[in-house]
Amino acid sequence: MKKTVIGAIALLGALTVTSASAKETISAVGSSSVTPLMEVFSETYMKKNPNVFIEVQGPGSSAGVKAAKNGSADLGMSSRDLKSSEKEPTLVEEVVARDGIAVVVNPKNTLKGLTAEQVTAIYKGEVTNWKQVGGEDKPIVAITRDTASGTRGAFEDIMSLKKKVSGKEVSAISQRAQVANGNGALKTMVASNPYAIGYISLGTVDESVHALAINGTDASVANVKNGSYKVARPFLVLYKQGKPSAETQKFLDWMLTPEAQTLVEKEGYISVH
């Protein structure tokens, strides 16, 4: 009797191991802006394909580019265009969605909008008081993202926040700006400070912050689509040519289907169709 029970347990153990290892794992690493959308993609896809497990991590766009290049992840995620130094002939860039970057303030701030020049001057540290741009006589608390952030990279490119130092292009954002790690952290900092200003993915804007109009144009999906809101960037998925497994390729193909692109719009981002 004892032997039979032990045999049954061993068999059960073997079956468990087999069924667990039968799942193929796909790893996606990179932008914290792309992460929420990638998580929605993954959850939906795994429900339809129970043989696949997708793990998503968001340490930043630069990390996503590296992971795709060195093969430490199946897919890299970037929320900015790749720098020329990052591009490689074998690195494939797939645009899976587009996104606006919203310049946000605390809901208590009565300001409705700023010009792109004013935003640039605030981040360079040239404008330091809200009264200089039509607001209250209070110091501006500028909040930026860490240097590995794709949102920051795209924001610096669009807002002319780059400068040359000894022939090298570096950030022109003031050293006095506070640094937030991730969209969520930045949003929380702005939501808890009436005099703060920051920038986040348009798809993550909620009632805790107020998105400013830039050059008289509201930050909206419609305005990114029609090209009138200029603070916008692509959401890229990166992978090495010929590298993706059959399952990874199926997931990549699925992200561009009408079903997946409907999810993009539902989440507040901009479809590639």
CSV table of C-alpha atoms in Angstrom, one decimal:
chain,number,residue,atom,x,y,z
A,1,MET,CA,0.0,0.0,0.0
A,2,LYS,CA,2.8,2.4,1.0
A,3,LYS,CA,4.6,1.8,-2.2
A,4,THR,CA,1.5,2.5,-4.3
A,5,VAL,CA,1.0,5.9,-2.5
A,6,ILE,CA,4.6,6.9,-2.9
A,7,GLY,CA,4.4,5.8,-6.6
A,8,ALA,CA,1.3,7.9,-7.1
A,9,ILE,CA,2.9,11.0,-5.4
A,10,ALA,CA,6.0,10.6,-7.5
A,11,LEU,CA,3.9,10.4,-10.7
A,12,LEU,CA,1.9,13.5,-9.6
A,13,GLY,CA,5.1,15.3,-9.0
A,14,ALA,CA,6.4,14.4,-12.5
A,15,LEU,CA,3.1,15.5,-14.0
A,16,THR,CA,3.2,18.9,-12.2
A,17,VAL,CA,6.8,19.5,-13.4
A,18,THR,CA,5.9,18.6,-16.9
A,19,SER,CA,2.8,20.8,-17.1
A,20,ALA,CA,4.7,23.8,-15.6
A,21,SER,CA,7.7,23.4,-17.9
A,22,ALA,CA,5.4,23.1,-20.9
A,23,LYS,CA,4.6,26.8,-20.5
A,24,GLU,CA,6.8,29.0,-22.6
A,25,THR,CA,8.0,32.2,-20.8
A,26,ILE,CA,8.3,35.4,-22.8
A,27,SER,CA,10.1,38.2,-21.1
A,28,ALA,CA,9.5,41.9,-21.8
A,29,VAL,CA,11.8,44.5,-20.2
A,30,GLY,CA,12.1,48.3,-20.5
A,31,SER,CA,10.1,51.5,-20.4
A,32,SER,CA,7.9,52.2,-17.4
A,33,SER,CA,5.6,54.0,-19.7
A,34,VAL,CA,5.1,51.1,-22.0
A,35,THR,CA,4.8,48.6,-19.0
A,36,PRO,CA,1.1,49.3,-18.2
A,37,LEU,CA,0.1,48.7,-21.8
A,38,MET,CA,2.3,45.6,-22.1
A,39,GLU,CA,0.7,44.2,-19.0
A,40,VAL,CA,-2.7,44.6,-20.5
A,41,PHE,CA,-1.5,43.0,-23.7
A,42,SER,CA,0.1,40.1,-21.7
A,43,GLU,CA,-3.0,39.4,-19.5
A,44,THR,CA,-5.3,39.3,-22.6
A,45,TYR,CA,-2.9,37.1,-24.6
A,46,MET,CA,-2.3,34.7,-21.7
A,47,LYS,CA,-6.0,34.1,-21.3
A,48,LYS,CA,-6.2,33.1,-24.9
A,49,ASN,CA,-3.0,31.1,-24.9
A,50,PRO,CA,-2.6,29.3,-21.5
A,51,ASN,CA,0.6,27.6,-22.7
A,52,VAL,CA,2.4,31.0,-22.6
A,53,PHE,CA,3.6,33.0,-19.6
A,54,ILE,CA,4.6,36.6,-20.2
A,55,GLU,CA,6.6,38.5,-17.5
A,56,VAL,CA,6.9,42.3,-17.8
A,57,GLN,CA,9.5,44.5,-16.0
A,58,GLY,CA,9.8,48.3,-16.3
A,59,PRO,CA,13.3,49.5,-15.3
A,60,GLY,CA,13.4,52.1,-18.1
A,61,SER,CA,13.8,52.5,-21.9
A,62,SER,CA,17.6,52.4,-21.8
A,63,ALA,CA,17.5,49.1,-20.0
A,64,GLY,CA,15.0,47.8,-22.6
A,65,VAL,CA,17.3,48.6,-25.5
A,66,LYS,CA,20.2,46.8,-23.7
A,67,ALA,CA,18.1,43.8,-22.9
A,68,ALA,CA,16.9,43.4,-26.5
A,69,LYS,CA,20.5,43.7,-27.7
A,70,ASN,CA,22.2,41.3,-25.3
A,71,GLY,CA,19.3,38.8,-25.3
A,72,SER,CA,18.7,39.0,-21.6
A,73,ALA,CA,15.0,39.6,-22.5
A,74,ASP,CA,13.0,38.3,-25.5
A,75,LEU,CA,11.5,41.8,-26.0
A,76,GLY,CA,12.7,45.3,-25.1
A,77,MET,CA,10.4,48.2,-24.6
A,78,SER,CA,11.2,51.9,-25.3
A,79,SER,CA,9.0,55.0,-25.1
A,80,ARG,CA,11.3,57.1,-27.3
A,81,ASP,CA,12.9,56.8,-30.6
A,82,LEU,CA,16.3,55.1,-30.5
A,83,LYS,CA,19.4,57.2,-30.4
A,84,SER,CA,21.7,56.7,-33.4
A,85,SER,CA,24.3,55.1,-31.1
A,86,GLU,CA,21.7,52.5,-30.0
A,87,LYS,CA,20.6,51.4,-33.5
A,88,GLU,CA,21.9,48.2,-34.9
A,89,PRO,CA,21.1,46.5,-38.3
A,90,THR,CA,19.9,43.4,-36.5
A,91,LEU,CA,17.7,45.2,-34.0
A,92,VAL,CA,14.1,45.4,-35.1
A,93,GLU,CA,11.9,48.3,-33.9
A,94,GLU,CA,8.2,47.7,-34.0
A,95,VAL,CA,5.8,50.6,-33.1
A,96,VAL,CA,2.9,49.0,-31.1
A,97,ALA,CA,1.2,52.2,-30.0
A,98,ARG,CA,1.8,56.0,-29.8
A,99,ASP,CA,1.4,58.2,-26.8
A,100,GLY,CA,1.4,61.9,-25.9
A,101,ILE,CA,3.4,63.3,-23.1
A,102,ALA,CA,1.2,65.4,-20.8
A,103,VAL,CA,2.7,68.4,-18.9
A,104,VAL,CA,0.9,68.1,-15.6
A,105,VAL,CA,0.3,70.3,-12.5
A,106,ASN,CA,-1.7,70.0,-9.3
A,107,PRO,CA,-5.5,70.3,-9.8
A,108,LYS,CA,-5.3,73.4,-7.3
A,109,ASN,CA,-3.2,75.2,-9.9
A,110,THR,CA,-5.6,77.5,-11.9
A,111,LEU,CA,-3.3,77.8,-14.9
A,112,LYS,CA,-4.8,76.4,-18.1
A,113,GLY,CA,-1.8,76.1,-20.3
A,114,LEU,CA,1.8,77.2,-21.2
A,115,THR,CA,3.8,77.7,-24.3
A,116,ALA,CA,6.5,75.1,-25.2
A,117,GLU,CA,9.0,77.9,-24.6
A,118,GLN,CA,7.7,78.5,-21.1
A,119,VAL,CA,7.9,74.8,-20.3
A,120,THR,CA,11.5,74.7,-21.6
A,121,ALA,CA,12.4,77.8,-19.5
A,122,ILE,CA,10.9,76.2,-16.4
A,123,TYR,CA,12.9,73.0,-16.9
A,124,LYS,CA,16.1,74.9,-17.6
A,125,GLY,CA,15.6,76.7,-14.3
A,126,GLU,CA,15.3,80.1,-16.1
A,127,VAL,CA,11.7,80.6,-14.9
A,128,THR,CA,11.4,79.8,-11.2
A,129,ASN,CA,8.1,81.4,-10.0
A,130,TRP,CA,4.6,80.7,-11.2
A,131,LYS,CA,3.8,84.5,-11.4
A,132,GLN,CA,6.4,84.7,-14.3
A,133,VAL,CA,4.0,82.5,-16.4
A,134,GLY,CA,0.7,84.0,-15.2
A,135,GLY,CA,0.2,82.0,-12.0
A,136,GLU,CA,0.5,82.7,-8.3
A,137,ASP,CA,3.5,84.3,-6.6
A,138,LYS,CA,4.9,80.9,-5.6
A,139,PRO,CA,8.1,79.1,-6.4
A,140,ILE,CA,7.8,76.4,-9.1
A,141,VAL,CA,8.8,72.8,-8.1
A,142,ALA,CA,9.9,71.2,-11.3
A,143,ILE,CA,9.9,67.4,-11.3
A,144,THR,CA,11.7,65.4,-13.9
A,145,ARG,CA,12.3,61.7,-14.6
A,146,ASP,CA,15.6,59.8,-14.1
A,147,THR,CA,18.1,59.8,-17.0
A,148,ALA,CA,17.2,56.2,-18.0
A,149,SER,CA,13.6,57.2,-18.7
A,150,GLY,CA,12.3,57.1,-22.3
A,151,THR,CA,9.7,59.7,-21.3
A,152,ARG,CA,12.5,62.0,-20.2
A,153,GLY,CA,14.5,61.3,-23.4
A,154,ALA,CA,11.5,62.1,-25.6
A,155,PHE,CA,10.5,65.2,-23.6
A,156,GLU,CA,14.1,66.6,-23.9
A,157,ASP,CA,14.1,66.0,-27.6
A,158,ILE,CA,10.7,67.6,-28.2
A,159,MET,CA,11.2,70.5,-25.8
A,160,SER,CA,14.8,71.3,-26.9
A,161,LEU,CA,16.2,70.4,-23.5
A,162,LYS,CA,19.6,69.2,-24.7
A,163,LYS,CA,22.9,71.1,-24.7
A,164,LYS,CA,26.4,70.5,-26.0
A,165,VAL,CA,29.2,70.2,-23.4
A,166,SER,CA,32.7,69.5,-24.7
A,167,GLY,CA,31.1,68.2,-28.0
A,168,LYS,CA,28.8,65.8,-26.1
A,169,GLU,CA,25.0,66.2,-26.0
A,170,VAL,CA,23.7,66.3,-22.4
A,171,SER,CA,20.5,67.2,-20.6
A,172,ALA,CA,19.7,70.9,-20.2
A,173,ILE,CA,17.3,70.2,-17.3
A,174,SER,CA,18.2,72.1,-14.2
A,175,GLN,CA,20.1,70.2,-11.5
A,176,ARG,CA,17.5,71.7,-9.1
A,177,ALA,CA,14.7,69.7,-10.6
A,178,GLN,CA,13.5,66.9,-8.3
A,179,VAL,CA,13.8,63.4,-9.8
A,180,ALA,CA,11.0,60.8,-9.8
A,181,ASN,CA,11.5,57.1,-10.7
A,182,GLY,CA,8.6,56.1,-12.9
A,183,ASN,CA,5.3,57.7,-14.2
A,184,GLY,CA,3.4,56.7,-11.0
A,185,ALA,CA,5.9,58.3,-8.6
A,186,LEU,CA,6.0,61.5,-10.6
A,187,LYS,CA,2.2,61.7,-10.7
A,188,THR,CA,2.1,61.2,-6.9
A,189,MET,CA,4.6,64.0,-6.3
A,190,VAL,CA,2.6,66.5,-8.5
A,191,ALA,CA,-0.7,65.4,-6.9
A,192,SER,CA,0.7,66.1,-3.4
A,193,ASN,CA,2.3,69.5,-4.2
A,194,PRO,CA,0.2,72.5,-5.3
A,195,TYR,CA,3.2,74.2,-6.9
A,196,ALA,CA,4.7,71.2,-8.7
A,197,ILE,CA,5.0,70.6,-12.5
A,198,GLY,CA,5.9,67.4,-14.1
A,199,TYR,CA,5.4,65.3,-17.3
A,200,ILE,CA,3.9,61.9,-17.7
A,201,SER,CA,2.5,59.5,-20.3
A,202,LEU,CA,-0.8,60.9,-21.6
A,203,GLY,CA,-2.4,57.4,-21.1
A,204,THR,CA,-1.7,57.6,-17.3
A,205,VAL,CA,-3.4,61.0,-16.7
A,206,ASP,CA,-6.2,60.8,-14.2
A,207,GLU,CA,-8.1,63.2,-11.9
A,208,SER,CA,-5.2,63.4,-9.4
A,209,VAL,CA,-3.3,65.8,-11.8
A,210,HIS,CA,-4.3,68.5,-14.4
A,211,ALA,CA,-2.8,68.3,-17.9
A,212,LEU,CA,-1.9,71.7,-19.3
A,213,ALA,CA,-2.6,72.8,-22.9
A,214,ILE,CA,0.7,73.4,-24.8
A,215,ASN,CA,0.7,76.3,-27.3
A,216,GLY,CA,-3.1,76.5,-26.9
A,217,THR,CA,-3.6,72.8,-27.8
A,218,ASP,CA,-5.1,70.4,-25.2
A,219,ALA,CA,-3.2,67.2,-24.4
A,220,SER,CA,-5.7,64.7,-25.9
A,221,VAL,CA,-5.6,61.5,-28.0
A,222,ALA,CA,-7.5,63.2,-30.7
A,223,ASN,CA,-4.9,66.1,-30.9
A,224,VAL,CA,-2.0,63.7,-30.9
A,225,LYS,CA,-3.7,61.8,-33.8
A,226,ASN,CA,-4.3,64.9,-35.8
A,227,GLY,CA,-0.8,66.2,-35.2
A,228,SER,CA,-1.8,69.4,-33.4
A,229,TYR,CA,-0.4,68.3,-30.0
A,230,LYS,CA,3.3,68.0,-30.7
A,231,VAL,CA,4.5,66.5,-27.4
A,232,ALA,CA,4.1,62.9,-28.6
A,233,ARG,CA,6.3,59.8,-29.0
A,234,PRO,CA,6.2,56.1,-30.2
A,235,PHE,CA,5.9,53.0,-28.0
A,236,LEU,CA,8.5,50.6,-29.4
A,237,VAL,CA,9.0,46.9,-28.9
A,238,LEU,CA,12.5,45.8,-29.8
A,239,TYR,CA,14.0,42.4,-30.7
A,240,LYS,CA,16.9,40.8,-32.4
A,241,GLN,CA,16.3,39.8,-36.0
A,242,GLY,CA,15.7,36.0,-36.3
A,243,LYS,CA,15.9,35.7,-32.5
A,244,PRO,CA,12.2,35.5,-31.4
A,245,SER,CA,10.9,32.1,-30.7
A,246,ALA,CA,7.8,30.9,-32.6
A,247,GLU,CA,5.7,31.8,-29.5
A,248,THR,CA,7.3,35.3,-29.1
A,249,GLN,CA,6.7,36.0,-32.8
A,250,LYS,CA,3.0,35.0,-32.4
A,251,PHE,CA,2.7,37.5,-29.5
A,252,LEU,CA,4.4,40.2,-31.6
A,253,ASP,CA,2.1,39.6,-34.5
A,254,TRP,CA,-0.9,39.7,-32.2
A,255,MET,CA,0.0,43.1,-30.7
A,256,LEU,CA,-0.6,44.6,-34.2
A,257,THR,CA,-4.0,42.9,-34.7
A,258,PRO,CA,-7.3,45.0,-34.5
A,259,GLU,CA,-8.1,43.2,-31.2
A,260,ALA,CA,-4.9,44.3,-29.5
A,261,GLN,CA,-5.0,47.8,-31.0
A,262,THR,CA,-8.6,48.2,-29.6
A,263,LEU,CA,-7.0,47.6,-26.2
A,264,VAL,CA,-4.5,50.4,-27.0
A,265,GLU,CA,-7.3,52.9,-27.5
A,266,LYS,CA,-9.3,51.6,-24.5
A,267,GLU,CA,-6.2,52.3,-22.3
A,268,GLY,CA,-6.0,55.9,-23.5
A,269,TYR,CA,-3.1,55.5,-25.9
A,270,ILE,CA,-3.1,55.9,-29.7
A,271,SER,CA,-3.5,52.9,-32.1
A,272,VAL,CA,-1.0,52.4,-34.9
A,273,HIS,CA,-3.9,51.7,-37.4
